[in-house]
Tab-separated table of N, CA and C in Angstrom:
chain	number	residue	atom	x	y	z
A	1	MET	N	-36.882	2.814	-11.411
A	1	MET	CA	-37.165	3.992	-9.996
A	1	MET	C	-38.361	4.944	-9.533
A	2	ALA	N	-38.271	5.113	-8.994
A	2	ALA	CA	-39.381	6.597	-9.185
A	2	ALA	C	-38.471	7.914	-8.890
A	3	ASN	N	-39.320	8.659	-9.476
A	3	ASN	CA	-38.683	9.856	-9.393
A	3	ASN	C	-39.140	10.696	-8.307
A	4	HIS	N	-37.886	11.145	-7.348
A	4	HIS	CA	-38.284	12.007	-6.053
A	4	HIS	C	-37.574	12.517	-6.294
A	5	ARG	N	-37.971	13.270	-5.355
A	5	ARG	CA	-36.768	14.845	-4.546
A	5	ARG	C	-35.908	13.804	-3.988
A	6	ILE	N	-34.204	14.549	-4.190
A	6	ILE	CA	-33.670	14.155	-2.816
A	6	ILE	C	-33.497	15.358	-1.662
A	7	ALA	N	-33.240	15.436	-0.446
A	7	ALA	CA	-33.051	16.328	0.419
A	7	ALA	C	-31.755	16.795	0.073
A	8	PRO	N	-31.890	18.444	0.461
A	8	PRO	CA	-30.730	19.044	-0.119
A	8	PRO	C	-29.720	18.742	0.758
A	9	GLU	N	-30.104	18.578	1.758
A	9	GLU	CA	-28.576	18.533	3.267
A	9	GLU	C	-28.005	16.772	2.598
A	10	LEU	N	-28.416	15.946	2.096
A	10	LEU	CA	-27.934	15.623	1.752
A	10	LEU	C	-27.314	15.009	0.485
A	11	ARG	N	-27.826	15.541	-0.477
A	11	ARG	CA	-27.015	15.803	-1.536
A	11	ARG	C	-25.768	16.711	-1.862
A	12	GLU	N	-25.646	18.189	-0.833
A	12	GLU	CA	-25.124	18.341	-0.765
A	12	GLU	C	-23.820	17.613	0.442
A	13	ARG	N	-23.861	16.430	1.011
A	13	ARG	CA	-23.315	15.914	1.871
A	13	ARG	C	-22.414	15.014	0.749
A	14	ALA	N	-23.741	15.063	-0.588
A	14	ALA	CA	-23.034	13.664	-0.659
A	14	ALA	C	-21.335	14.383	-1.722
A	15	ILE	N	-22.223	15.802	-2.350
A	15	ILE	CA	-20.823	16.833	-2.878
A	15	ILE	C	-19.507	17.040	-2.192
A	16	MET	N	-19.492	16.989	-0.981
A	16	MET	CA	-18.407	17.319	0.221
A	16	MET	C	-17.913	16.114	-0.559
A	17	HIS	N	-18.713	15.038	0.447
A	17	HIS	CA	-17.550	13.419	-0.076
A	17	HIS	C	-16.571	13.535	-1.543
A	18	MET	N	-16.970	13.716	-2.203
A	18	MET	CA	-16.514	13.805	-3.621
A	18	MET	C	-15.488	14.897	-3.999
A	19	MET	N	-15.050	15.444	-3.510
A	19	MET	CA	-14.519	16.787	-2.882
A	19	MET	C	-13.587	16.485	-1.827
A	20	PRO	N	-11.780	17.673	-2.799
A	20	PRO	CA	-10.991	16.838	-1.941
A	20	PRO	C	-10.992	17.276	-0.388
A	21	PRO	N	-11.195	16.716	0.855
A	21	PRO	CA	-10.077	15.922	1.071
A	21	PRO	C	-10.935	14.273	0.639
A	22	TYR	N	-11.824	13.867	0.967
A	22	TYR	CA	-12.451	12.873	0.758
A	22	TYR	C	-12.395	12.500	-0.586
A	23	ASN	N	-12.437	12.908	-1.667
A	23	ASN	CA	-12.861	12.138	-3.251
A	23	ASN	C	-12.762	10.899	-3.315
A	24	TRP	N	-14.434	10.888	-2.907
A	24	TRP	CA	-14.680	9.325	-3.171
A	24	TRP	C	-15.351	9.119	-4.443
A	25	SER	N	-15.902	7.600	-4.718
A	25	SER	CA	-15.894	7.609	-6.029
A	25	SER	C	-17.155	7.519	-6.323
A	26	LEU	N	-17.646	7.903	-7.466
A	26	LEU	CA	-19.060	7.831	-7.828
A	26	LEU	C	-19.862	7.302	-7.027
A	27	ARG	N	-19.304	5.455	-7.552
A	27	ARG	CA	-20.184	4.481	-6.629
A	27	ARG	C	-20.095	4.679	-4.861
A	28	GLN	N	-18.851	4.945	-3.972
A	28	GLN	CA	-19.132	4.812	-2.605
A	28	GLN	C	-20.033	5.783	-2.490
A	29	VAL	N	-19.656	7.084	-3.194
A	29	VAL	CA	-21.208	8.274	-2.980
A	29	VAL	C	-22.408	7.356	-3.312
A	30	ALA	N	-22.896	6.900	-4.065
A	30	ALA	CA	-24.329	6.397	-4.710
A	30	ALA	C	-25.033	5.704	-3.061
A	31	ASP	N	-23.546	5.016	-3.208
A	31	ASP	CA	-23.805	3.799	-2.229
A	31	ASP	C	-24.037	4.320	-0.716
A	32	TYR	N	-23.529	4.964	-0.365
A	32	TYR	CA	-23.453	5.817	0.799
A	32	TYR	C	-25.079	6.796	0.944
A	33	ILE	N	-25.236	7.835	-0.195
A	33	ILE	CA	-26.620	8.556	-0.271
A	33	ILE	C	-27.985	7.373	-0.450
A	34	GLY	N	-27.362	6.301	-1.316
A	34	GLY	CA	-28.840	5.739	-1.927
A	34	GLY	C	-29.494	5.706	-3.545
A	35	VAL	N	-28.932	6.672	-4.263
A	35	VAL	CA	-29.239	7.198	-4.787
A	35	VAL	C	-28.788	6.039	-5.971
A	36	GLY	N	-28.690	6.565	-6.904
A	36	GLY	CA	-28.440	5.424	-8.055
A	36	GLY	C	-27.254	6.497	-8.830
A	37	ILE	N	-25.787	5.554	-9.829
A	37	ILE	CA	-24.810	6.182	-9.654
A	37	ILE	C	-24.782	6.968	-10.579
A	38	ALA	N	-25.730	7.906	-12.028
A	38	ALA	CA	-26.617	8.155	-12.515
A	38	ALA	C	-26.143	9.524	-12.217
A	39	THR	N	-27.174	9.339	-10.563
A	39	THR	CA	-27.316	10.806	-10.547
A	39	THR	C	-26.317	11.335	-9.872
A	40	VAL	N	-25.438	10.314	-9.005
A	40	VAL	CA	-24.531	11.182	-9.257
A	40	VAL	C	-23.418	11.481	-9.302
A	41	HIS	N	-23.092	10.758	-10.526
A	41	HIS	CA	-22.625	11.982	-12.227
A	41	HIS	C	-23.222	12.681	-12.806
A	42	GLY	N	-24.979	13.212	-12.493
A	42	GLY	CA	-25.414	14.013	-12.516
A	42	GLY	C	-24.493	15.846	-11.915
A	43	TRP	N	-24.702	15.454	-10.812
A	43	TRP	CA	-23.648	16.029	-9.510
A	43	TRP	C	-23.121	16.355	-10.597
A	44	ARG	N	-22.227	15.738	-10.225
A	44	ARG	CA	-20.451	15.701	-10.736
A	44	ARG	C	-20.042	16.689	-11.568
A	45	LYS	N	-21.228	16.594	-12.657
A	45	LYS	CA	-20.878	16.910	-13.745
A	45	LYS	C	-21.306	18.624	-13.708
A	46	GLN	N	-22.183	18.596	-13.362
A	46	GLN	CA	-23.015	20.159	-12.962
A	46	GLN	C	-21.616	20.988	-11.790
A	47	LEU	N	-20.251	20.121	-11.206
A	47	LEU	CA	-19.936	20.488	-10.089
A	47	LEU	C	-19.008	21.254	-11.281
A	48	GLU	N	-18.779	20.357	-12.680
A	48	GLU	CA	-17.777	20.412	-12.726
A	48	GLU	C	-17.767	22.276	-13.497
A	49	LEU	N	-19.034	21.881	-14.262
A	49	LEU	CA	-19.117	23.273	-15.135
A	49	LEU	C	-19.110	24.581	-14.462
A	50	GLU	N	-19.998	24.313	-12.722
A	50	GLU	CA	-19.764	25.963	-12.417
A	50	GLU	C	-18.223	26.038	-11.974
A	51	GLY	N	-16.708	25.115	-12.022
A	51	GLY	CA	-15.496	25.371	-11.829
A	51	GLY	C	-15.633	24.496	-10.344
A	52	LEU	N	-16.239	24.729	-9.372
A	52	LEU	CA	-16.232	23.253	-8.094
A	52	LEU	C	-15.180	22.132	-8.110
A	53	ILE	N	-15.132	21.376	-9.311
A	53	ILE	CA	-14.164	20.056	-9.500
A	53	ILE	C	-13.155	20.328	-10.549
A	54	ILE	N	-12.116	20.212	-10.461
A	54	ILE	CA	-11.917	19.892	-11.685
A	54	ILE	C	-11.729	18.412	-12.353
A	55	ARG	N	-11.986	18.210	-13.462
A	55	ARG	CA	-11.724	17.095	-14.356
A	55	ARG	C	-9.593	16.749	-13.852
A	56	LYS	N	-10.180	15.656	-13.411
A	56	LYS	CA	-8.859	14.563	-12.821
A	56	LYS	C	-8.211	14.120	-13.971
A	57	ILE	N	-6.664	15.094	-14.326
A	57	ILE	CA	-6.112	14.732	-14.588
A	57	ILE	C	-4.970	13.541	-15.330
A	58	GLU	N	-3.933	13.253	-15.350
A	58	GLU	CA	-2.669	12.745	-14.776
A	58	GLU	C	-1.609	13.454	-13.896
A	59	PRO	N	-0.891	13.305	-12.892
A	59	PRO	CA	-0.587	14.013	-12.409
A	59	PRO	C	0.621	14.970	-13.058
A	60	ASP	N	1.541	14.717	-14.231
A	60	ASP	CA	2.577	15.160	-14.939
A	60	ASP	C	2.155	15.444	-16.359
A	61	SER	N	1.287	16.577	-16.626
A	61	SER	CA	1.008	16.071	-18.075
A	61	SER	C	0.684	17.138	-17.780
A	62	GLU	N	0.765	18.380	-17.307
A	62	GLU	CA	0.301	19.263	-17.281
A	62	GLU	C	1.734	20.380	-16.311
A	63	HIS	N	2.370	20.524	-16.160
A	63	HIS	CA	3.411	20.302	-14.928
A	63	HIS	C	4.881	20.616	-14.712
A	64	SER	N	5.428	20.798	-14.943
A	64	SER	CA	7.096	21.586	-15.232
A	64	SER	C	7.405	20.748	-13.815
A	65	THR	N	9.128	20.578	-14.170
A	65	THR	CA	9.409	20.333	-13.206
A	65	THR	C	9.806	21.692	-12.099
A	66	GLU	N	10.029	21.981	-12.228
A	66	GLU	CA	10.176	23.486	-12.021
A	66	GLU	C	8.925	23.888	-10.477
A	67	GLN	N	7.789	23.352	-12.132
A	67	GLN	CA	6.139	23.543	-11.733
A	67	GLN	C	6.015	22.884	-10.580
A	68	ILE	N	6.357	21.783	-9.882
A	68	ILE	CA	5.572	20.827	-9.297
A	68	ILE	C	6.724	20.903	-8.358
A	69	PHE	N	7.894	21.443	-8.265
A	69	PHE	CA	9.146	22.087	-7.289
A	69	PHE	C	8.320	23.021	-6.412
A	70	THR	N	7.556	24.277	-7.313
A	70	THR	CA	7.550	25.008	-6.126
A	70	THR	C	6.029	24.687	-5.859
A	71	ILE	N	5.123	24.348	-6.305
A	71	ILE	CA	3.778	24.004	-6.105
A	71	ILE	C	3.971	22.763	-4.241
A	72	LEU	N	5.279	22.407	-4.148
A	72	LEU	CA	4.788	20.962	-2.999
A	72	LEU	C	6.090	22.187	-1.659
A	73	LEU	N	6.996	22.680	-2.474
A	73	LEU	CA	6.768	24.192	-1.752
A	73	LEU	C	5.594	24.451	-0.892
A	74	GLU	N	4.776	25.309	-1.701
A	74	GLU	CA	4.241	26.336	-1.157
A	74	GLU	C	3.126	25.662	0.144
A	75	THR	N	2.994	24.404	-0.619
A	75	THR	CA	2.196	23.206	0.070
A	75	THR	C	2.436	22.385	0.518
A	76	ALA	N	3.195	22.912	1.297
A	76	ALA	CA	5.025	21.331	2.191
A	76	ALA	C	3.787	22.631	4.003
A	77	ALA	N	4.278	22.749	4.982
A	77	ALA	CA	3.247	23.693	5.627
A	77	ALA	C	1.330	23.477	4.959
A	78	LEU	N	1.093	23.098	5.036
A	78	LEU	CA	-0.948	23.508	4.666
A	78	LEU	C	-1.900	22.873	5.465
A	79	SER	N	-2.373	23.072	6.389
A	79	SER	CA	-2.628	21.522	7.034
A	79	SER	C	-3.997	21.327	5.933
A	80	GLU	N	-5.138	20.134	6.175
A	80	GLU	CA	-5.754	19.637	5.451
A	80	GLU	C	-6.349	19.727	4.958
A	81	HIS	N	-7.453	20.712	5.618
A	81	HIS	CA	-7.847	21.999	4.622
A	81	HIS	C	-7.762	22.547	3.595
A	82	GLU	N	-6.457	23.643	4.203
A	82	GLU	CA	-6.129	24.539	3.320
A	82	GLU	C	-5.485	23.731	2.161
A	83	LEU	N	-5.029	22.362	2.315
A	83	LEU	CA	-4.027	21.716	1.536
A	83	LEU	C	-5.519	21.753	-0.211
A	84	ALA	N	-6.200	21.488	0.730
A	84	ALA	CA	-7.827	20.159	-0.396
A	84	ALA	C	-8.131	21.940	-0.939
A	85	GLU	N	-8.238	22.725	-0.230
A	85	GLU	CA	-8.318	24.732	-0.756
A	85	GLU	C	-7.659	24.898	-1.748
A	86	TYR	N	-6.511	24.734	-1.812
A	86	TYR	CA	-4.823	24.940	-2.480
A	86	TYR	C	-5.762	24.408	-3.578
A	87	CYS	N	-5.758	22.297	-4.059
A	87	CYS	CA	-5.777	21.587	-5.113
A	87	CYS	C	-6.839	22.072	-5.499
A	88	ARG	N	-7.921	22.767	-4.597
A	88	ARG	CA	-9.578	22.726	-6.166
A	88	ARG	C	-9.455	24.235	-6.672
A	89	LYS	N	-8.507	24.723	-5.782
A	89	LYS	CA	-8.098	26.489	-6.657
A	89	LYS	C	-7.117	25.753	-7.991
A	90	HIS	N	-5.598	25.427	-7.543
A	90	HIS	CA	-5.277	25.059	-8.686
A	90	HIS	C	-5.681	23.923	-9.192
A	91	GLY	N	-6.281	22.666	-9.501
A	91	GLY	CA	-6.933	21.581	-10.338
A	91	GLY	C	-6.106	21.136	-10.465
A	92	LEU	N	-5.510	20.766	-9.119
A	92	LEU	CA	-4.662	19.489	-8.804
A	92	LEU	C	-5.459	18.504	-7.533
A	93	TYR	N	-5.380	17.219	-7.138
A	93	TYR	CA	-5.941	16.228	-6.169
A	93	TYR	C	-4.314	16.462	-5.566
A	94	PRO	N	-4.906	15.987	-4.582
A	94	PRO	CA	-3.362	15.820	-2.856
A	94	PRO	C	-2.972	14.606	-3.494
A	95	GLU	N	-3.497	13.404	-3.901
A	95	GLU	CA	-2.718	12.295	-4.720
A	95	GLU	C	-2.024	12.432	-5.668
A	96	HIS	N	-1.583	13.960	-6.510
A	96	HIS	CA	-0.724	14.591	-7.382
A	96	HIS	C	-0.276	14.644	-6.092
A	97	LEU	N	-0.488	15.486	-5.785
A	97	LEU	CA	0.974	16.872	-4.410
A	97	LEU	C	1.697	14.701	-3.302
A	98	VAL	N	1.240	14.060	-3.442
A	98	VAL	CA	1.828	12.599	-2.842
A	98	VAL	C	3.075	11.801	-3.395
A	99	ALA	N	2.337	12.110	-4.323
A	99	ALA	CA	3.084	10.899	-5.413
A	99	ALA	C	4.167	11.737	-6.220
A	100	TRP	N	3.628	13.560	-6.475
A	100	TRP	CA	5.334	13.887	-6.455
A	100	TRP	C	6.433	14.625	-5.614
A	101	LYS	N	5.914	14.071	-4.160
A	101	LYS	CA	7.260	14.216	-3.016
A	101	LYS	C	7.355	12.728	-3.531
A	102	GLN	N	6.589	11.955	-3.445
A	102	GLN	CA	7.923	10.568	-3.755
A	102	GLN	C	8.439	10.726	-4.173
A	103	ASN	N	8.390	10.971	-6.058
A	103	ASN	CA	9.378	11.205	-6.554
A	103	ASN	C	10.737	12.200	-6.526
A	104	CYS	N	9.947	13.077	-5.205
A	104	CYS	CA	10.923	14.061	-5.114
A	104	CYS	C	12.421	13.700	-4.172
A	105	LEU	N	11.380	12.409	-3.813
A	105	LEU	CA	12.642	11.926	-2.315
A	105	LEU	C	13.158	10.764	-3.324
A	106	ALA	N	12.526	10.616	-3.950
A	106	ALA	CA	13.515	9.139	-4.911
A	106	ALA	C	14.669	9.623	-5.569
A	107	ALA	N	14.273	10.535	-6.184
A	107	ALA	CA	15.088	11.614	-7.047
A	107	ALA	C	16.481	11.596	-5.921
A	108	ASN	N	16.223	12.786	-5.122
A	108	ASN	CA	17.054	13.717	-4.525
A	108	ASN	C	17.855	12.730	-3.594
A	109	GLN	N	17.467	11.136	-3.338
A	109	GLN	CA	18.194	10.183	-2.188
A	109	GLN	C	19.480	9.933	-3.333
A	110	PRO	N	21.155	9.715	-2.647
A	110	PRO	CA	21.653	9.738	-3.707
A	110	PRO	C	21.912	7.714	-3.406
A	111	LYS	N	22.487	7.797	-4.126
A	111	LYS	CA	22.387	6.420	-5.765
A	111	LYS	C	23.355	5.852	-4.448
A	112	HIS	N	24.765	5.858	-3.994
A	112	HIS	CA	25.444	5.145	-3.075
A	112	HIS	C	24.537	4.867	-1.857
A	113	ARG	N	23.733	5.618	-1.686
A	113	ARG	CA	22.958	5.375	0.132
A	113	ARG	C	22.232	3.990	-0.401
A	114	GLN	N	21.194	3.773	-1.525
A	114	GLN	CA	20.290	2.449	-1.809
A	114	GLN	C	21.606	1.388	-2.169
A	115	LEU	N	21.853	1.713	-2.715
A	115	LEU	CA	23.255	1.155	-3.539
A	115	LEU	C	23.402	0.098	-2.184
A	116	VAL	N	24.409	0.757	-0.875
A	116	VAL	CA	24.569	0.311	0.994
A	116	VAL	C	23.380	-0.716	1.347
A	117	ASP	N	22.236	0.407	1.363
A	117	ASP	CA	20.679	-0.321	2.073
A	117	ASP	C	20.756	-1.743	1.164
A	118	GLU	N	20.643	-2.117	0.241
A	118	GLU	CA	20.859	-3.437	-0.215
A	118	GLU	C	21.756	-3.905	0.097
A	119	GLN	N	23.058	-4.298	-0.608
A	119	GLN	CA	24.420	-4.491	0.187
A	119	GLN	C	23.754	-5.060	1.238
A	120	ARG	N	23.566	-3.909	2.083
A	120	ARG	CA	23.110	-4.456	3.865
A	120	ARG	C	22.378	-5.538	3.549
A	121	ALA	N	20.583	-5.468	3.197
A	121	ALA	CA	19.788	-6.719	3.098
A	121	ALA	C	20.465	-7.849	2.117
A	122	VAL	N	21.104	-7.201	1.881
A	122	VAL	CA	21.606	-8.612	1.053
A	122	VAL	C	22.368	-9.501	1.833
A	123	ARG	N	23.393	-8.856	2.330
A	123	ARG	CA	23.969	-9.422	3.545
A	123	ARG	C	23.573	-9.891	5.033
A	124	SER	N	22.073	-9.500	5.504
A	124	SER	CA	21.484	-10.191	5.817
A	124	SER	C	21.078	-11.076	6.203
A	125	GLU	N	20.827	-10.860	4.735
A	125	GLU	CA	19.465	-12.197	4.187
A	125	GLU	C	20.819	-13.266	3.868
A	126	LYS	N	22.021	-13.505	3.948
A	126	LYS	CA	22.859	-14.457	3.247
A	126	LYS	C	23.023	-15.084	4.927
A	127	ALA	N	23.345	-13.905	5.745
A	127	ALA	CA	23.384	-14.759	7.027
A	127	ALA	C	22.960	-15.302	7.421
A	128	ARG	N	21.367	-15.238	7.318
A	128	ARG	CA	20.534	-16.085	7.594
A	128	ARG	C	20.064	-17.388	7.272
A	129	ILE	N	20.686	-17.367	5.951
A	129	ILE	CA	20.701	-18.815	5.313
A	129	ILE	C	21.326	-19.394	5.192
A	130	ARG	N	22.885	-19.116	6.029
A	130	ARG	CA	23.493	-19.876	6.174
A	130	ARG	C	22.948	-20.521	8.027
A	131	ALA	N	22.283	-19.761	8.492
A	131	ALA	CA	22.497	-19.735	10.300
A	131	ALA	C	21.549	-20.702	10.130
A	132	LEU	N	20.405	-21.340	8.833
A	132	LEU	CA	19.834	-21.878	8.267
A	132	LEU	C	20.073	-23.340	8.753
A	133	GLU	N	21.008	-22.931	7.177
A	133	GLU	CA	21.778	-23.908	7.342
A	133	GLU	C	22.258	-24.784	7.759
A	134	LYS	N	22.900	-24.382	8.835
A	134	LYS	CA	23.926	-24.734	9.190
A	134	LYS	C	22.605	-25.908	10.547
A	135	GLU	N	20.968	-25.154	11.333
A	135	GLU	CA	20.722	-25.666	12.069
A	135	GLU	C	20.172	-27.197	11.100
A	136	LEU	N	19.569	-26.294	10.033
A	136	LEU	CA	19.608	-27.962	9.250
A	136	LEU	C	19.933	-28.974	9.214
A	137	ARG	N	21.396	-28.961	8.810
A	137	ARG	CA	21.912	-30.004	9.530
A	137	ARG	C	23.090	-30.073	10.212
A	138	ARG	N	22.659	-29.676	11.815
A	138	ARG	CA	22.646	-29.673	12.612
A	138	ARG	C	21.730	-31.323	12.919
A	139	LYS	N	20.402	-30.322	13.056
A	139	LYS	CA	18.877	-31.484	13.222
A	139	LYS	C	19.721	-32.590	12.115
A	140	ASP	N	19.817	-32.864	10.448
A	140	ASP	CA	19.898	-33.564	10.238
A	140	ASP	C	21.034	-34.825	10.411
A	141	LYS	N	22.048	-34.246	11.342
A	141	LYS	CA	22.874	-35.292	12.221
A	141	LYS	C	21.990	-35.999	13.178
A	142	ALA	N	21.491	-34.990	14.320
A	142	ALA	CA	20.352	-35.296	14.662
A	142	ALA	C	19.601	-37.067	14.646
A	143	LEU	N	19.247	-36.256	13.768
A	143	LEU	CA	18.197	-37.138	13.364
A	143	LEU	C	18.732	-39.256	12.720
A	144	ALA	N	19.785	-38.715	11.752
A	144	ALA	CA	20.311	-39.677	12.025
A	144	ALA	C	21.154	-40.600	12.337
A	145	GLU	N	21.458	-40.056	13.481
A	145	GLU	CA	22.222	-40.644	15.129
A	145	GLU	C	21.061	-40.939	15.582
A	146	LEU	N	19.918	-40.907	16.111
A	146	LEU	CA	19.224	-41.553	16.988
A	146	LEU	C	18.210	-42.677	15.858
A	147	ALA	N	18.118	-42.330	14.654
A	147	ALA	CA	18.436	-43.469	13.761
A	147	ALA	C	18.697	-44.832	14.169
A	148	ALA	N	19.635	-43.607	14.177
A	148	ALA	CA	20.633	-45.248	14.095
A	148	ALA	C	20.874	-45.568	15.653
A	149	LEU	N	20.423	-45.091	16.170
A	149	LEU	CA	20.482	-45.825	17.743
A	149	LEU	C	19.064	-46.311	18.437
A	150	LEU	N	17.805	-46.543	17.456
A	150	LEU	CA	16.363	-47.131	17.544
A	150	LEU	C	17.215	-48.723	16.323
A	151	VAL	N	17.649	-48.340	15.441
A	151	VAL	CA	18.669	-49.925	14.582
A	151	VAL	C	19.712	-51.173	15.974
A	152	LEU	N	20.334	-49.680	16.240
A	152	LEU	CA	20.522	-50.864	17.751
A	152	LEU	C	19.834	-51.475	18.912
A	153	GLN	N	18.794	-50.665	18.633
A	153	GLN	CA	18.194	-51.034	20.154
A	153	GLN	C	17.606	-52.525	19.987
A	154	GLU	N	16.606	-52.387	18.485
A	154	GLU	CA	16.034	-53.811	17.803
A	154	GLU	C	16.615	-54.230	17.941
A	155	LYS	N	18.111	-54.052	17.393
A	155	LYS	CA	19.367	-55.849	17.269
A	155	LYS	C	19.320	-55.890	18.935
A	156	LEU	N	19.651	-55.783	19.924
A	156	LEU	CA	19.531	-55.966	21.082
A	156	LEU	C	18.846	-56.335	22.061
A	157	SER	N	17.519	-56.506	21.187
A	157	SER	CA	16.158	-56.480	21.431
A	157	SER	C	16.243	-57.970	20.849
A	158	ALA	N	16.501	-58.267	19.436
A	158	ALA	CA	16.579	-59.449	18.816
A	158	ALA	C	17.096	-60.155	19.264
A	159	LEU	N	18.089	-59.668	19.802
A	159	LEU	CA	20.154	-60.536	20.385
A	159	LEU	C	19.164	-60.852	21.304
A	160	ARG	N	18.262	-60.167	22.315
A	160	ARG	CA	17.727	-61.054	23.984
A	160	ARG	C	16.637	-61.583	23.352
A	161	ASP	N	15.905	-61.598	22.699
A	161	ASP	CA	14.890	-62.837	22.306
A	161	ASP	C	15.849	-64.036	21.853
A	162	ASN	N	16.771	-64.044	20.943
A	162	ASN	CA	17.179	-65.295	20.782
A	162	ASN	C	17.893	-65.533	21.705
A	163	GLU	N	18.411	-65.805	23.379
A	163	GLU	CA	18.905	-65.864	23.615
A	163	GLU	C	18.021	-66.725	24.823
A	164	GLU	N	16.788	-65.776	24.532
A	164	GLU	CA	16.105	-65.755	26.181
A	164	GLU	C	15.453	-67.741	25.502
A	165	ASP	N	14.898	-67.519	24.079
A	165	ASP	CA	14.644	-68.493	23.169
A	165	ASP	C	15.701	-69.507	23.219
A	166	ASP	N	16.702	-69.253	23.717
A	166	ASP	CA	18.235	-70.516	23.344
A	166	ASP	C	18.054	-71.099	24.969
């Protein structure tokens, strides 16, 4: 591939898509801009060195539950752009916050409520199964009755043919 300069506007657009709230993968950015993935990787490395992009970390690796709860409280009312700025400033990803929030909600949901919901779902499925089995039995009986009627009709037809032959 020829070594050519990339327009600064195009590079800025690529950088914008690498950062929150977009967080595109290197492959997506490279395909979008029409450059090699190595070029985009170099841009990302440069941004990491400048401190504009924080290397992706595991969501629970460096934060205690108290810190996570505090972060969630601080970010609860932020707009998307404010949230992106907060995440950049604190070395987080919006995906971390979403995962943490889901974990908090699941942890705070009473086990009794979960059990009741599961029991309700099981009961409704059992009722549905019973209704389907009842319908199946009804259709089986109707099919058996129809088969018996067809057999009787054939016998009657055969008897009439015999009477006409005599």
